[in-house]
Every structure is written in C-alpha cells, then in structure tokens.
PDB file of C-alpha atoms in Angstrom:
ATOM      1  CA  MET Q 161       8.128 -17.570 -14.112  1.00  0.00           C
ATOM      2  CA  LYS Q 162       4.950 -17.332 -12.025  1.00  0.00           C
ATOM      3  CA  PRO Q 163       2.108 -15.453 -13.755  1.00  0.00           C
ATOM      4  CA  ILE Q 164       0.707 -12.034 -12.932  1.00  0.00           C
ATOM      5  CA  LEU Q 165      -3.071 -12.476 -12.967  1.00  0.00           C
ATOM      6  CA  ILE Q 166      -5.180  -9.646 -14.406  1.00  0.00           C
ATOM      7  CA  VAL Q 167      -8.851  -9.866 -13.345  1.00  0.00           C
ATOM      8  CA  GLU Q 168     -10.638  -7.338 -15.538  1.00  0.00           C
ATOM      9  CA  ASP Q 169     -13.903  -7.629 -17.468  1.00  0.00           C
ATOM     10  CA  GLU Q 170     -12.917  -4.936 -19.990  1.00  0.00           C
ATOM     11  CA  VAL Q 171     -11.119  -7.194 -22.468  1.00  0.00           C
ATOM     12  CA  LYS Q 172      -9.251  -4.431 -24.322  1.00  0.00           C
ATOM     13  CA  LEU Q 173      -8.020  -2.874 -21.078  1.00  0.00           C
ATOM     14  CA  ALA Q 174      -6.908  -6.260 -19.764  1.00  0.00           C
ATOM     15  CA  GLN Q 175      -5.002  -6.931 -22.987  1.00  0.00           C
ATOM     16  CA  LEU Q 176      -3.340  -3.508 -22.819  1.00  0.00           C
ATOM     17  CA  LEU Q 177      -2.152  -4.189 -19.270  1.00  0.00           C
ATOM     18  CA  ALA Q 178      -0.968  -7.650 -20.304  1.00  0.00           C
ATOM     19  CA  ASP Q 179       1.075  -6.148 -23.159  1.00  0.00           C
ATOM     20  CA  TYR Q 180       2.743  -3.636 -20.848  1.00  0.00           C
ATOM     21  CA  LEU Q 181       3.474  -6.271 -18.195  1.00  0.00           C
ATOM     22  CA  GLN Q 182       4.900  -8.658 -20.776  1.00  0.00           C
ATOM     23  CA  HIS Q 183       7.109  -5.891 -22.161  1.00  0.00           C
ATOM     24  CA  ALA Q 184       8.347  -5.304 -18.580  1.00  0.00           C
ATOM     25  CA  GLY Q 185       9.393  -8.949 -18.342  1.00  0.00           C
ATOM     26  CA  PHE Q 186       6.381 -10.404 -16.520  1.00  0.00           C
ATOM     27  CA  ASN Q 187       4.208 -13.385 -17.463  1.00  0.00           C
ATOM     28  CA  PRO Q 188       0.617 -12.020 -17.543  1.00  0.00           C
ATOM     29  CA  SER Q 189      -2.592 -14.078 -17.580  1.00  0.00           C
ATOM     30  CA  MET Q 190      -6.138 -12.723 -17.863  1.00  0.00           C
ATOM     31  CA  LEU Q 191      -9.552 -13.638 -16.464  1.00  0.00           C
ATOM     32  CA  HIS Q 192     -12.724 -11.683 -17.247  1.00  0.00           C
ATOM     33  CA  GLU Q 193     -15.197 -13.526 -15.000  1.00  0.00           C
ATOM     34  CA  GLY Q 194     -15.100 -13.352 -11.194  1.00  0.00           C
ATOM     35  CA  THR Q 195     -16.305 -16.901 -10.577  1.00  0.00           C
ATOM     36  CA  GLU Q 196     -13.207 -18.336 -12.278  1.00  0.00           C
ATOM     37  CA  VAL Q 197     -10.627 -16.555 -10.146  1.00  0.00           C
ATOM     38  CA  VAL Q 198     -10.392 -18.539  -6.896  1.00  0.00           C
ATOM     39  CA  ALA Q 199      -9.993 -21.928  -8.577  1.00  0.00           C
ATOM     40  CA  TRP Q 200      -7.451 -20.466 -11.030  1.00  0.00           C
ATOM     41  CA  VAL Q 201      -5.377 -18.977  -8.192  1.00  0.00           C
ATOM     42  CA  LYS Q 202      -5.340 -22.317  -6.339  1.00  0.00           C
ATOM     43  CA  ALA Q 203      -4.201 -24.126  -9.479  1.00  0.00           C
ATOM     44  CA  ASN Q 204      -1.625 -21.624 -10.750  1.00  0.00           C
ATOM     45  CA  GLN Q 205      -0.234 -19.788  -7.693  1.00  0.00           C
ATOM     46  CA  PRO Q 206       0.347 -16.380  -9.329  1.00  0.00           C
ATOM     47  CA  GLU Q 207       3.079 -13.959  -8.310  1.00  0.00           C
ATOM     48  CA  LEU Q 208       0.561 -11.110  -7.962  1.00  0.00           C
ATOM     49  CA  ILE Q 209      -3.084 -10.340  -8.772  1.00  0.00           C
ATOM     50  CA  LEU Q 210      -4.481  -7.152 -10.317  1.00  0.00           C
ATOM     51  CA  LEU Q 211      -8.085  -7.393  -9.158  1.00  0.00           C
ATOM     52  CA  ASP Q 212     -10.829  -5.125 -10.468  1.00  0.00           C
ATOM     53  CA  LEU Q 213     -13.499  -4.384  -7.872  1.00  0.00           C
ATOM     54  CA  MET Q 214     -16.451  -4.714 -10.252  1.00  0.00           C
ATOM     55  CA  VAL Q 215     -15.986  -7.952 -12.188  1.00  0.00           C
ATOM     56  CA  PRO Q 216     -19.126  -9.925 -13.093  1.00  0.00           C
ATOM     57  CA  GLY Q 217     -20.114 -13.134 -11.352  1.00  0.00           C
ATOM     58  CA  MET Q 218     -18.240 -12.519  -8.082  1.00  0.00           C
ATOM     59  CA  ASP Q 219     -17.119  -9.050  -7.083  1.00  0.00           C
ATOM     60  CA  GLY Q 220     -13.603  -8.098  -6.068  1.00  0.00           C
ATOM     61  CA  LEU Q 221     -14.384  -7.897  -2.337  1.00  0.00           C
ATOM     62  CA  GLU Q 222     -15.643 -11.485  -2.237  1.00  0.00           C
ATOM     63  CA  ILE Q 223     -12.734 -12.687  -4.369  1.00  0.00           C
ATOM     64  CA  CYS Q 224     -10.184 -10.960  -2.129  1.00  0.00           C
ATOM     65  CA  LYS Q 225     -11.718 -12.446   1.035  1.00  0.00           C
ATOM     66  CA  ALA Q 226     -11.819 -15.921  -0.522  1.00  0.00           C
ATOM     67  CA  ILE Q 227      -8.181 -15.751  -1.644  1.00  0.00           C
ATOM     68  CA  ARG Q 228      -7.007 -14.480   1.734  1.00  0.00           C
ATOM     69  CA  SER Q 229      -8.497 -17.591   3.356  1.00  0.00           C
ATOM     70  CA  PHE Q 230      -5.769 -19.722   1.746  1.00  0.00           C
ATOM     71  CA  SER Q 231      -3.101 -17.451   0.226  1.00  0.00           C
ATOM     72  CA  ASN Q 232      -0.999 -14.363   0.943  1.00  0.00           C
ATOM     73  CA  VAL Q 233      -0.406 -13.644  -2.749  1.00  0.00           C
ATOM     74  CA  PRO Q 234       0.004  -9.869  -3.265  1.00  0.00           C
ATOM     75  CA  ILE Q 235      -3.245  -8.253  -4.459  1.00  0.00           C
ATOM     76  CA  ILE Q 236      -3.596  -4.812  -6.030  1.00  0.00           C
ATOM     77  CA  MET Q 237      -7.240  -3.721  -5.999  1.00  0.00           C
ATOM     78  CA  VAL Q 238      -8.491  -1.607  -8.906  1.00  0.00           C
ATOM     79  CA  THR Q 239     -11.500   0.668  -8.470  1.00  0.00           C
ATOM     80  CA  ALA Q 240     -13.235   3.262 -10.633  1.00  0.00           C
ATOM     81  CA  ARG Q 241     -13.719   5.782  -7.796  1.00  0.00           C
ATOM     82  CA  VAL Q 242     -11.170   7.564  -5.620  1.00  0.00           C
ATOM     83  CA  ASP Q 243     -13.628   7.775  -2.703  1.00  0.00           C
ATOM     84  CA  GLU Q 244     -14.035   3.980  -2.822  1.00  0.00           C
ATOM     85  CA  ILE Q 245     -10.413   3.513  -1.736  1.00  0.00           C
ATOM     86  CA  ASP Q 246     -11.100   4.938   1.722  1.00  0.00           C
ATOM     87  CA  ARG Q 247     -13.953   2.447   2.250  1.00  0.00           C
ATOM     88  CA  LEU Q 248     -11.796  -0.441   1.056  1.00  0.00           C
ATOM     89  CA  LEU Q 249      -9.020   0.535   3.461  1.00  0.00           C
ATOM     90  CA  GLY Q 250     -11.544   0.578   6.292  1.00  0.00           C
ATOM     91  CA  LEU Q 251     -12.597  -2.997   5.482  1.00  0.00           C
ATOM     92  CA  GLU Q 252      -8.977  -4.157   5.923  1.00  0.00           C
ATOM     93  CA  LEU Q 253      -9.308  -6.818   3.246  1.00  0.00           C
ATOM     94  CA  GLY Q 254      -5.609  -7.537   3.118  1.00  0.00           C
ATOM     95  CA  ALA Q 255      -4.979  -5.951  -0.286  1.00  0.00           C
ATOM     96  CA  ASP Q 256      -1.425  -4.696  -0.770  1.00  0.00           C
ATOM     97  CA  ASP Q 257      -2.183  -1.593  -2.834  1.00  0.00           C
ATOM     98  CA  TYR Q 258      -5.025   0.276  -4.547  1.00  0.00           C
ATOM     99  CA  ILE Q 259      -5.239   1.894  -7.977  1.00  0.00           C
ATOM    100  CA  CYS Q 260      -8.021   4.125  -9.255  1.00  0.00           C
ATOM    101  CA  LYS Q 261      -9.234   4.251 -12.860  1.00  0.00           C
ATOM    102  CA  PRO Q 262      -8.453   5.855 -15.192  1.00  0.00           C
ATOM    103  CA  TYR Q 263      -4.812   4.977 -14.833  1.00  0.00           C
ATOM    104  CA  SER Q 264      -1.683   4.834 -16.937  1.00  0.00           C
ATOM    105  CA  PRO Q 265      -0.541   1.271 -17.772  1.00  0.00           C
ATOM    106  CA  ARG Q 266       2.979   2.442 -16.920  1.00  0.00           C
ATOM    107  CA  GLU Q 267       1.754   3.415 -13.453  1.00  0.00           C
ATOM    108  CA  VAL Q 268       0.267  -0.055 -12.990  1.00  0.00           C
ATOM    109  CA  VAL Q 269       3.548  -1.708 -13.995  1.00  0.00           C
ATOM    110  CA  ALA Q 270       5.410   0.566 -11.558  1.00  0.00           C
ATOM    111  CA  ARG Q 271       2.990  -0.359  -8.754  1.00  0.00           C
ATOM    112  CA  VAL Q 272       3.389  -4.074  -9.541  1.00  0.00           C
ATOM    113  CA  LYS Q 273       7.175  -3.751  -9.345  1.00  0.00           C
ATOM    114  CA  ALA Q 274       6.955  -1.769  -6.094  1.00  0.00           C
ATOM    115  CA  VAL Q 275       4.692  -4.320  -4.401  1.00  0.00           C
ATOM    116  CA  LEU Q 276       6.877  -7.240  -5.504  1.00  0.00           C
ATOM    117  CA  ARG Q 277      10.010  -5.447  -4.258  1.00  0.00           C
ATOM    118  CA  ARG Q 278       8.301  -4.945  -0.922  1.00  0.00           C
ATOM    119  CA  ILE Q 279       7.152  -8.566  -0.676  1.00  0.00           C
ATOM    120  CA  HIS Q 280      10.346 -10.091  -2.066  1.00  0.00           C
ATOM    121  CA  PRO Q 281      13.245  -7.734  -1.301  1.00  0.00           C
ATOM    122  CA  GLN Q 282      16.343  -8.327  -3.374  1.00  0.00           C
ATOM    123  CA  PRO Q 283      19.222  -9.908  -1.450  1.00  0.00           C
ATOM    124  CA  ASN Q 284      22.063  -7.543  -0.726  1.00  0.00           C
ATOM    125  CA  THR Q 285      25.607  -8.594   0.017  1.00  0.00           C
ATOM    126  CA  GLU Q 286      25.909  -5.639   2.368  1.00  0.00           C
ATOM    127  CA  THR Q 287      23.521  -5.096   5.245  1.00  0.00           C
ATOM    128  CA  THR Q 288      22.432  -1.471   5.203  1.00  0.00           C
ATOM    129  CA  ALA Q 289      20.779  -0.160   8.333  1.00  0.00           C
ATOM    130  CA  SER Q 290      17.769   2.058   7.905  1.00  0.00           C
ATOM    131  CA  PRO Q 291      18.569   5.755   8.382  1.00  0.00           C
ATOM    132  CA  LEU Q 292      15.474   5.978  10.589  1.00  0.00           C
ATOM    133  CA  GLN Q 293      15.795   4.225  13.950  1.00  0.00           C
ATOM    134  CA  LEU Q 294      13.045   4.110  16.590  1.00  0.00           C
ATOM    135  CA  ASP Q 295      13.393   3.143  20.248  1.00  0.00           C
ATOM    136  CA  ALA Q 296       9.927   2.293  21.604  1.00  0.00           C
ATOM    137  CA  GLU Q 297      11.083   2.045  25.228  1.00  0.00           C
ATOM    138  CA  GLN Q 298      12.502   5.550  25.307  1.00  0.00           C
ATOM    139  CA  LEU Q 299      10.131   7.009  22.686  1.00  0.00           C
ATOM    140  CA  SER Q 300      13.180   8.308  20.862  1.00  0.00           C
ATOM    141  CA  ALA Q 301      14.043   8.468  17.181  1.00  0.00           C
ATOM    142  CA  THR Q 302      17.171   9.121  15.161  1.00  0.00           C
ATOM    143  CA  TYR Q 303      17.397   9.927  11.459  1.00  0.00           C
ATOM    144  CA  PHE Q 304      20.801   9.645   9.785  1.00  0.00           C
ATOM    145  CA  ASN Q 305      22.204   9.344  13.328  1.00  0.00           C
ATOM    146  CA  GLU Q 306      20.686  12.687  14.353  1.00  0.00           C
ATOM    147  CA  PRO Q 307      18.051  12.816  17.142  1.00  0.00           C
ATOM    148  CA  VAL Q 308      14.522  13.705  16.020  1.00  0.00           C
ATOM    149  CA  PRO Q 309      12.593  15.714  18.684  1.00  0.00           C
ATOM    150  CA  LEU Q 310       9.199  13.983  18.414  1.00  0.00           C
ATOM    151  CA  THR Q 311       6.287  14.308  20.794  1.00  0.00           C
ATOM    152  CA  ALA Q 312       4.800  11.079  22.183  1.00  0.00           C
ATOM    153  CA  ILE Q 313       1.904  11.239  19.714  1.00  0.00           C
ATOM    154  CA  GLU Q 314       4.229  11.946  16.784  1.00  0.00           C
ATOM    155  CA  PHE Q 315       6.447   9.017  17.777  1.00  0.00           C
ATOM    156  CA  LYS Q 316       3.474   6.665  18.017  1.00  0.00           C
ATOM    157  CA  LEU Q 317       2.132   7.792  14.646  1.00  0.00           C
ATOM    158  CA  LEU Q 318       5.523   7.346  12.989  1.00  0.00           C
ATOM    159  CA  GLN Q 319       5.991   3.911  14.541  1.00  0.00           C
ATOM    160  CA  ILE Q 320       2.607   2.723  13.243  1.00  0.00           C
ATOM    161  CA  LEU Q 321       3.642   3.634   9.698  1.00  0.00           C
ATOM    162  CA  VAL Q 322       7.195   2.271  10.010  1.00  0.00           C
ATOM    163  CA  ASP Q 323       6.017  -1.073  11.414  1.00  0.00           C
ATOM    164  CA  LYS Q 324       3.969  -1.703   8.230  1.00  0.00           C
ATOM    165  CA  PRO Q 325       6.095  -0.332   5.359  1.00  0.00           C
ATOM    166  CA  GLY Q 326       4.104   0.074   2.182  1.00  0.00           C
ATOM    167  CA  ARG Q 327       0.722  -0.339   3.866  1.00  0.00           C
ATOM    168  CA  ILE Q 328      -1.701   2.549   3.336  1.00  0.00           C
ATOM    169  CA  PHE Q 329      -3.422   3.800   6.491  1.00  0.00           C
ATOM    170  CA  ASN Q 330      -6.379   6.134   6.227  1.00  0.00           C
ATOM    171  CA  ARG Q 331      -6.849   8.928   8.768  1.00  0.00           C
ATOM    172  CA  GLN Q 332      -9.512   7.082  10.762  1.00  0.00           C
ATOM    173  CA  GLN Q 333      -7.296   4.035  11.211  1.00  0.00           C
ATOM    174  CA  LEU Q 334      -4.412   6.196  12.402  1.00  0.00           C
ATOM    175  CA  MET Q 335      -6.613   8.146  14.821  1.00  0.00           C
ATOM    176  CA  GLU Q 336      -7.953   4.932  16.360  1.00  0.00           C
ATOM    177  CA  ARG Q 337      -4.409   3.648  16.895  1.00  0.00           C
ATOM    178  CA  ILE Q 338      -2.812   6.756  18.371  1.00  0.00           C
ATOM    179  CA  TYR Q 339      -5.808   7.914  20.467  1.00  0.00           C
ATOM    180  CA  GLU Q 340      -6.741   4.748  22.365  1.00  0.00           C
ATOM    181  CA  ASP Q 341      -9.088   6.709  24.629  1.00  0.00           C
ATOM    182  CA  HIS Q 342     -11.247   7.348  21.516  1.00  0.00           C
ATOM    183  CA  ARG Q 343     -11.260  11.092  22.066  1.00  0.00           C
ATOM    184  CA  ILE Q 344     -13.073  13.126  19.432  1.00  0.00           C
ATOM    185  CA  VAL Q 345     -10.595  14.895  17.174  1.00  0.00           C
ATOM    186  CA  SER Q 346     -10.731  16.171  13.616  1.00  0.00           C
ATOM    187  CA  ASP Q 347      -9.300  13.831  10.993  1.00  0.00           C
ATOM    188  CA  ARG Q 348      -7.181  16.797   9.891  1.00  0.00           C
ATOM    189  CA  THR Q 349      -5.299  16.402  13.176  1.00  0.00           C
ATOM    190  CA  ILE Q 350      -3.480  13.504  11.523  1.00  0.00           C
ATOM    191  CA  ASP Q 351      -2.486  15.765   8.629  1.00  0.00           C
ATOM    192  CA  SER Q 352      -1.065  18.247  11.126  1.00  0.00           C
ATOM    193  CA  HIS Q 353       0.972  15.573  12.916  1.00  0.00           C
ATOM    194  CA  ILE Q 354       2.304  14.209   9.612  1.00  0.00           C
ATOM    195  CA  LYS Q 355       3.298  17.708   8.495  1.00  0.00           C
ATOM    196  CA  LYS Q 356       5.242  18.268  11.733  1.00  0.00           C
ATOM    197  CA  ILE Q 357       7.007  14.884  11.499  1.00  0.00           C
ATOM    198  CA  ARG Q 358       7.989  15.537   7.878  1.00  0.00           C
ATOM    199  CA  LYS Q 359       9.329  18.969   8.798  1.00  0.00           C
ATOM    200  CA  LYS Q 360      11.457  17.564  11.627  1.00  0.00           C
ATOM    201  CA  LEU Q 361      12.866  14.833   9.388  1.00  0.00           C
ATOM    202  CA  ALA Q 362      13.540  17.298   6.564  1.00  0.00           C
ATOM    203  CA  LEU Q 363      15.581  19.521   8.886  1.00  0.00           C
ATOM    204  CA  ILE Q 364      17.988  16.591   9.200  1.00  0.00           C
ATOM    205  CA  HIS Q 365      17.831  15.223   5.663  1.00  0.00           C
ATOM    206  CA  ASP Q 366      15.595  16.749   2.993  1.00  0.00           C
ATOM    207  CA  GLU Q 367      16.666  14.764  -0.067  1.00  0.00           C
ATOM    208  CA  GLN Q 368      14.117  11.987   0.281  1.00  0.00           C
ATOM    209  CA  GLU Q 369      10.523  11.657   1.455  1.00  0.00           C
ATOM    210  CA  ILE Q 370       9.743   8.597   3.571  1.00  0.00           C
ATOM    211  CA  ILE Q 371       6.142   9.386   4.571  1.00  0.00           C
ATOM    212  CA  HIS Q 372       4.095   9.422   1.385  1.00  0.00           C
ATOM    213  CA  SER Q 373       0.591  10.763   0.823  1.00  0.00           C
ATOM    214  CA  VAL Q 374      -1.693   8.535  -1.255  1.00  0.00           C
ATOM    215  CA  TYR Q 375      -4.299  10.739  -2.910  1.00  0.00           C
ATOM    216  CA  GLY Q 376      -7.795  10.007  -1.630  1.00  0.00           C
ATOM    217  CA  ALA Q 377      -6.544   7.225   0.624  1.00  0.00           C
ATOM    218  CA  GLY Q 378      -4.125   8.183   3.405  1.00  0.00           C
ATOM    219  CA  TYR Q 379      -0.458   7.769   4.256  1.00  0.00           C
ATOM    220  CA  THR Q 380       2.227   5.129   3.839  1.00  0.00           C
ATOM    221  CA  PHE Q 381       5.872   4.705   4.854  1.00  0.00           C
ATOM    222  CA  ARG Q 382       8.414   3.865   2.146  1.00  0.00           C
ATOM    223  CA  GLU Q 383      12.175   4.411   2.346  1.00  0.00           C
TER     224      GLU Q 383
END
C-alpha cells in the first residue's frame, strides 16, 4: 500500500493524524522538516500528501510548486487561517483541497477519502450516466431528464464547475471566467447566480446538493 505523507512540524498533531489514518486503513508516514519532503516524495511515491503551509526549512508553497514539477500526486494543503485559503486558490498551485486549522482528525480522514475517490474512482460494472447533462452548443441543460431553464451566464458558470469536479473556485476566478470582457461587478454577483442555479435544480430534484459552498474559499461541484 502506498503511503499517505503527513508534512507537519507539530509532532503530536502529526502522530494523531497518523493514528486516525492508520485506523482508517491507510499507511501514514510523517515528515516534520520541509527540506526533506521533495526527495522523500521522489523516492516513495505517496498516494496523497497532507501538506502544512508553515513547515520549517521550506514552506508549503515552495514544496507544492516543486512537487508539481514532477508529480501529480494529490495534495491537501493545511493552513491556520481561513482567509489564507482564498489567496492560495488565487495562486493556482495545483493543490486538490484545503483544510483550515483547527480541524477534526475525522474531517481530515474524510477529506483524504474524498480526494482519493475523485482521483481514483472505483470501477463500476454498470455505467451510470450523470443526472446533470450539459450541451455547450445549445447552451441547454437537463437534470434527471428534465430541462433546466438557465440563462447564458448561469449555464457558463455551471459548466465551469462541472468541468472540474471537486476543484474549489473562488469568486474572483469564476468572475474572470464568465465575464470575459472584464466588466466590473460585485463578487456577490456570483453568489446570486449560484443561488438561482441551485433553486432551479432543486425544483427538479431537491434530495441532493451538487454545488457545494466551501466556507471562506468558494464553490465546488460534487455529485
């Protein structure tokens, strides 16, 4: 079993996470010094990395950039501040998820499982079509085979999220993608569009949420 690498300078916290991951059936390894990480990743090829932003020797941003130069291993960035997540998203480092301290070890394990499911979906003997279907040529959408009356902007916003399932987009990133003329609009405009899309989808099927809000960060699409 490939290891899950925990990069965390707080030894007790790292050990706690390792215990929870091991109990969940994973093979955790720990590093407490940033300068050791890149060489270790090259030698051991971990399944996933839990990377604290503020490790000594080499900070998490540098480590993430260095790893992305040779590997697509899933990386979950850990930060001590909610407002830091928005800046990290803007840098587009290639991290797969973000967690803010203080956190529950159970939450971390759940996030690890979710990222791995997204990266390595389990094979299914039956091919199940997504209930949400988008037609970019006609700017049309169906949800559980029912037409969804979206405006052009709503369709574009939904397609951006659907094309990158699991990726967190902050409001600025979404505004830049849907308003290519760079018009000046409030970032709350995105919230309004998301609210309308959710309402239209819920009128058809309200038992599951597919556009998720990530506190302090933005929005992501997960079925």
